[in-house]
PDB file of C-alpha atoms in Angstrom:
ATOM      1  CA  MET A 265       1.500 -48.473   6.808  1.00  0.00           C
ATOM      2  CA  LYS A 266      -0.041 -46.793   3.757  1.00  0.00           C
ATOM      3  CA  THR A 267      -2.133 -44.579   6.027  1.00  0.00           C
ATOM      4  CA  THR A 268       0.933 -43.531   8.014  1.00  0.00           C
ATOM      5  CA  ILE A 269       2.826 -42.604   4.857  1.00  0.00           C
ATOM      6  CA  ALA A 270      -0.176 -40.691   3.491  1.00  0.00           C
ATOM      7  CA  LEU A 271      -0.577 -38.760   6.761  1.00  0.00           C
ATOM      8  CA  ALA A 272       3.136 -37.962   6.894  1.00  0.00           C
ATOM      9  CA  LEU A 273       3.070 -36.716   3.299  1.00  0.00           C
ATOM     10  CA  ALA A 274      -0.032 -34.593   3.942  1.00  0.00           C
ATOM     11  CA  ALA A 275       1.546 -33.065   7.050  1.00  0.00           C
ATOM     12  CA  MET A 276       4.720 -32.266   5.120  1.00  0.00           C
ATOM     13  CA  LEU A 277       2.789 -30.600   2.294  1.00  0.00           C
ATOM     14  CA  LEU A 278       0.521 -28.632   4.620  1.00  0.00           C
ATOM     15  CA  GLY A 279       3.498 -27.556   6.694  1.00  0.00           C
ATOM     16  CA  SER A 280       5.187 -26.082   3.639  1.00  0.00           C
ATOM     17  CA  VAL A 281       2.034 -24.120   2.778  1.00  0.00           C
ATOM     18  CA  VAL A 282       1.657 -22.771   6.300  1.00  0.00           C
ATOM     19  CA  THR A 283       5.281 -21.619   6.482  1.00  0.00           C
ATOM     20  CA  ALA A 284       5.280 -19.918   3.056  1.00  0.00           C
ATOM     21  CA  GLU A 285       6.601 -16.374   3.042  1.00  0.00           C
ATOM     22  CA  PRO A 286       4.170 -13.512   2.500  1.00  0.00           C
ATOM     23  CA  GLY A 287       4.119 -12.407  -1.109  1.00  0.00           C
ATOM     24  CA  PHE A 288       2.851 -13.205  -4.545  1.00  0.00           C
ATOM     25  CA  GLY A 289       2.815 -16.373  -6.650  1.00  0.00           C
ATOM     26  CA  PHE A 290       4.849 -16.817  -9.813  1.00  0.00           C
ATOM     27  CA  GLN A 291       2.818 -14.312 -11.852  1.00  0.00           C
ATOM     28  CA  ARG A 292       4.943 -11.659 -13.594  1.00  0.00           C
ATOM     29  CA  THR A 293       2.470 -10.165 -16.100  1.00  0.00           C
ATOM     30  CA  VAL A 294      -1.101  -8.852 -16.168  1.00  0.00           C
ATOM     31  CA  GLU A 295      -3.324  -8.470 -19.183  1.00  0.00           C
ATOM     32  CA  LYS A 296      -4.326  -5.222 -20.811  1.00  0.00           C
ATOM     33  CA  GLY A 297      -7.549  -3.715 -19.469  1.00  0.00           C
ATOM     34  CA  THR A 298      -9.072  -2.318 -16.305  1.00  0.00           C
ATOM     35  CA  LEU A 299      -9.701  -5.676 -14.590  1.00  0.00           C
ATOM     36  CA  ILE A 300      -6.554  -7.131 -13.046  1.00  0.00           C
ATOM     37  CA  THR A 301      -6.418 -10.497 -11.289  1.00  0.00           C
ATOM     38  CA  LEU A 302      -3.516 -11.646  -9.128  1.00  0.00           C
ATOM     39  CA  ASP A 303      -3.366 -15.436  -9.191  1.00  0.00           C
ATOM     40  CA  LEU A 304      -2.011 -15.824  -5.651  1.00  0.00           C
ATOM     41  CA  VAL A 305      -1.329 -13.566  -2.667  1.00  0.00           C
ATOM     42  CA  ARG A 306       0.042 -15.041   0.574  1.00  0.00           C
ATOM     43  CA  SER A 307      -0.317 -13.093   3.820  1.00  0.00           C
ATOM     44  CA  ASP A 308       0.690 -14.067   7.357  1.00  0.00           C
ATOM     45  CA  THR A 309      -1.678 -11.661   9.093  1.00  0.00           C
ATOM     46  CA  GLY A 310      -4.199 -10.482   6.546  1.00  0.00           C
ATOM     47  CA  GLY A 311      -3.986  -6.943   5.260  1.00  0.00           C
ATOM     48  CA  ARG A 312      -4.309  -5.377   1.830  1.00  0.00           C
ATOM     49  CA  VAL A 313      -2.755  -5.215  -1.606  1.00  0.00           C
ATOM     50  CA  ASP A 314      -2.413  -1.896  -3.409  1.00  0.00           C
ATOM     51  CA  LEU A 315      -1.871  -1.710  -7.154  1.00  0.00           C
ATOM     52  CA  THR A 316       0.161   1.362  -8.019  1.00  0.00           C
ATOM     53  CA  ASP A 317       1.533   2.967 -11.138  1.00  0.00           C
ATOM     54  CA  ILE A 318       5.193   3.814 -11.718  1.00  0.00           C
ATOM     55  CA  ASN A 319       4.765   7.057  -9.726  1.00  0.00           C
ATOM     56  CA  GLY A 320       3.384   5.248  -6.675  1.00  0.00           C
ATOM     57  CA  ARG A 321      -0.207   6.437  -7.167  1.00  0.00           C
ATOM     58  CA  VAL A 322      -2.678   3.864  -5.865  1.00  0.00           C
ATOM     59  CA  MET A 323      -4.976   2.688  -8.656  1.00  0.00           C
ATOM     60  CA  ALA A 324      -6.896   0.066  -6.630  1.00  0.00           C
ATOM     61  CA  SER A 325      -6.799  -1.750  -3.291  1.00  0.00           C
ATOM     62  CA  GLN A 326      -8.102  -5.096  -2.133  1.00  0.00           C
ATOM     63  CA  GLU A 327      -8.257  -6.624   1.343  1.00  0.00           C
ATOM     64  CA  VAL A 328      -6.703 -10.070   1.836  1.00  0.00           C
ATOM     65  CA  ILE A 329      -7.069 -12.584   4.641  1.00  0.00           C
ATOM     66  CA  ALA A 330      -4.325 -14.485   6.434  1.00  0.00           C
ATOM     67  CA  GLY A 331      -3.154 -17.442   4.358  1.00  0.00           C
ATOM     68  CA  ALA A 332      -3.391 -18.034   0.628  1.00  0.00           C
ATOM     69  CA  ASN A 333      -5.704 -15.768  -1.371  1.00  0.00           C
ATOM     70  CA  SER A 334      -6.365 -16.896  -4.931  1.00  0.00           C
ATOM     71  CA  ASN A 335      -7.709 -14.831  -7.812  1.00  0.00           C
ATOM     72  CA  VAL A 336      -7.578 -11.458  -6.062  1.00  0.00           C
ATOM     73  CA  ARG A 337      -9.406  -9.083  -8.421  1.00  0.00           C
ATOM     74  CA  PHE A 338      -8.962  -5.336  -8.871  1.00  0.00           C
ATOM     75  CA  GLN A 339     -11.178  -3.018 -10.904  1.00  0.00           C
ATOM     76  CA  LEU A 340      -9.262   0.046 -12.133  1.00  0.00           C
ATOM     77  CA  ASP A 341     -10.804   3.377 -13.139  1.00  0.00           C
ATOM     78  CA  ARG A 342      -8.414   3.660 -16.070  1.00  0.00           C
ATOM     79  CA  ASN A 343      -6.244   1.404 -18.204  1.00  0.00           C
ATOM     80  CA  PRO A 344      -2.617   1.834 -17.065  1.00  0.00           C
ATOM     81  CA  THR A 345      -0.168   2.722 -19.806  1.00  0.00           C
ATOM     82  CA  GLY A 346       2.852   1.157 -18.108  1.00  0.00           C
ATOM     83  CA  ASN A 347       3.797  -1.526 -15.633  1.00  0.00           C
ATOM     84  CA  VAL A 348       1.742  -2.100 -12.505  1.00  0.00           C
ATOM     85  CA  TYR A 349       3.213  -2.579  -9.036  1.00  0.00           C
ATOM     86  CA  ALA A 350       1.560  -4.807  -6.410  1.00  0.00           C
ATOM     87  CA  VAL A 351       2.348  -3.888  -2.798  1.00  0.00           C
ATOM     88  CA  LEU A 352       1.310  -6.204   0.051  1.00  0.00           C
ATOM     89  CA  TYR A 353       0.752  -4.665   3.491  1.00  0.00           C
ATOM     90  CA  ASN A 354       0.333  -6.711   6.669  1.00  0.00           C
ATOM     91  CA  ALA A 355      -2.359  -6.054   9.294  1.00  0.00           C
ATOM     92  CA  ASN A 356      -0.127  -3.363  10.877  1.00  0.00           C
ATOM     93  CA  GLY A 357       0.207  -1.460   7.604  1.00  0.00           C
ATOM     94  CA  GLU A 358       3.840  -2.465   6.999  1.00  0.00           C
ATOM     95  CA  VAL A 359       4.997  -3.369   3.489  1.00  0.00           C
ATOM     96  CA  VAL A 360       5.885  -7.076   3.460  1.00  0.00           C
ATOM     97  CA  ALA A 361       6.162  -7.763  -0.287  1.00  0.00           C
ATOM     98  CA  GLU A 362       6.314  -5.947  -3.617  1.00  0.00           C
ATOM     99  CA  ARG A 363       6.106  -7.145  -7.209  1.00  0.00           C
ATOM    100  CA  MET A 364       6.437  -5.384 -10.548  1.00  0.00           C
ATOM    101  CA  LEU A 365       3.954  -6.758 -13.069  1.00  0.00           C
ATOM    102  CA  ASP A 366       4.598  -6.239 -16.765  1.00  0.00           C
ATOM    103  CA  ARG A 367       1.571  -5.146 -18.764  1.00  0.00           C
ATOM    104  CA  ASP A 368       0.626  -7.325 -21.728  1.00  0.00           C
ATOM    105  CA  ILE A 369       0.016  -4.570 -24.276  1.00  0.00           C
ATOM    106  CA  ARG A 370      -0.749  -6.781 -27.268  1.00  0.00           C
ATOM    107  CA  ASP A 371      -4.103  -6.155 -28.966  1.00  0.00           C
TER     108      ASP A 371
END
């Protein structure tokens, strides 16, 4: 009986992970500096994430695989002065999720 309940619970939890929408975790800010880490990126097909500035200029890109990608790191050439925008593209190059990330500008 305990095994059946444990298996049912595991299947329910795994099912909710598998059916999660493509996008980003709960992160809303990134720290000051040229190294930016996104805590979680979910992709159905694999693809890439671009980090852009307010004008849409790509500052860095990183490939992601299908499923949950944790700690996706980006090395920027320069320290952005404003907010950063994360754009998730699927394997066909279509935008499937976007997120504005506030910059933590405290010293």
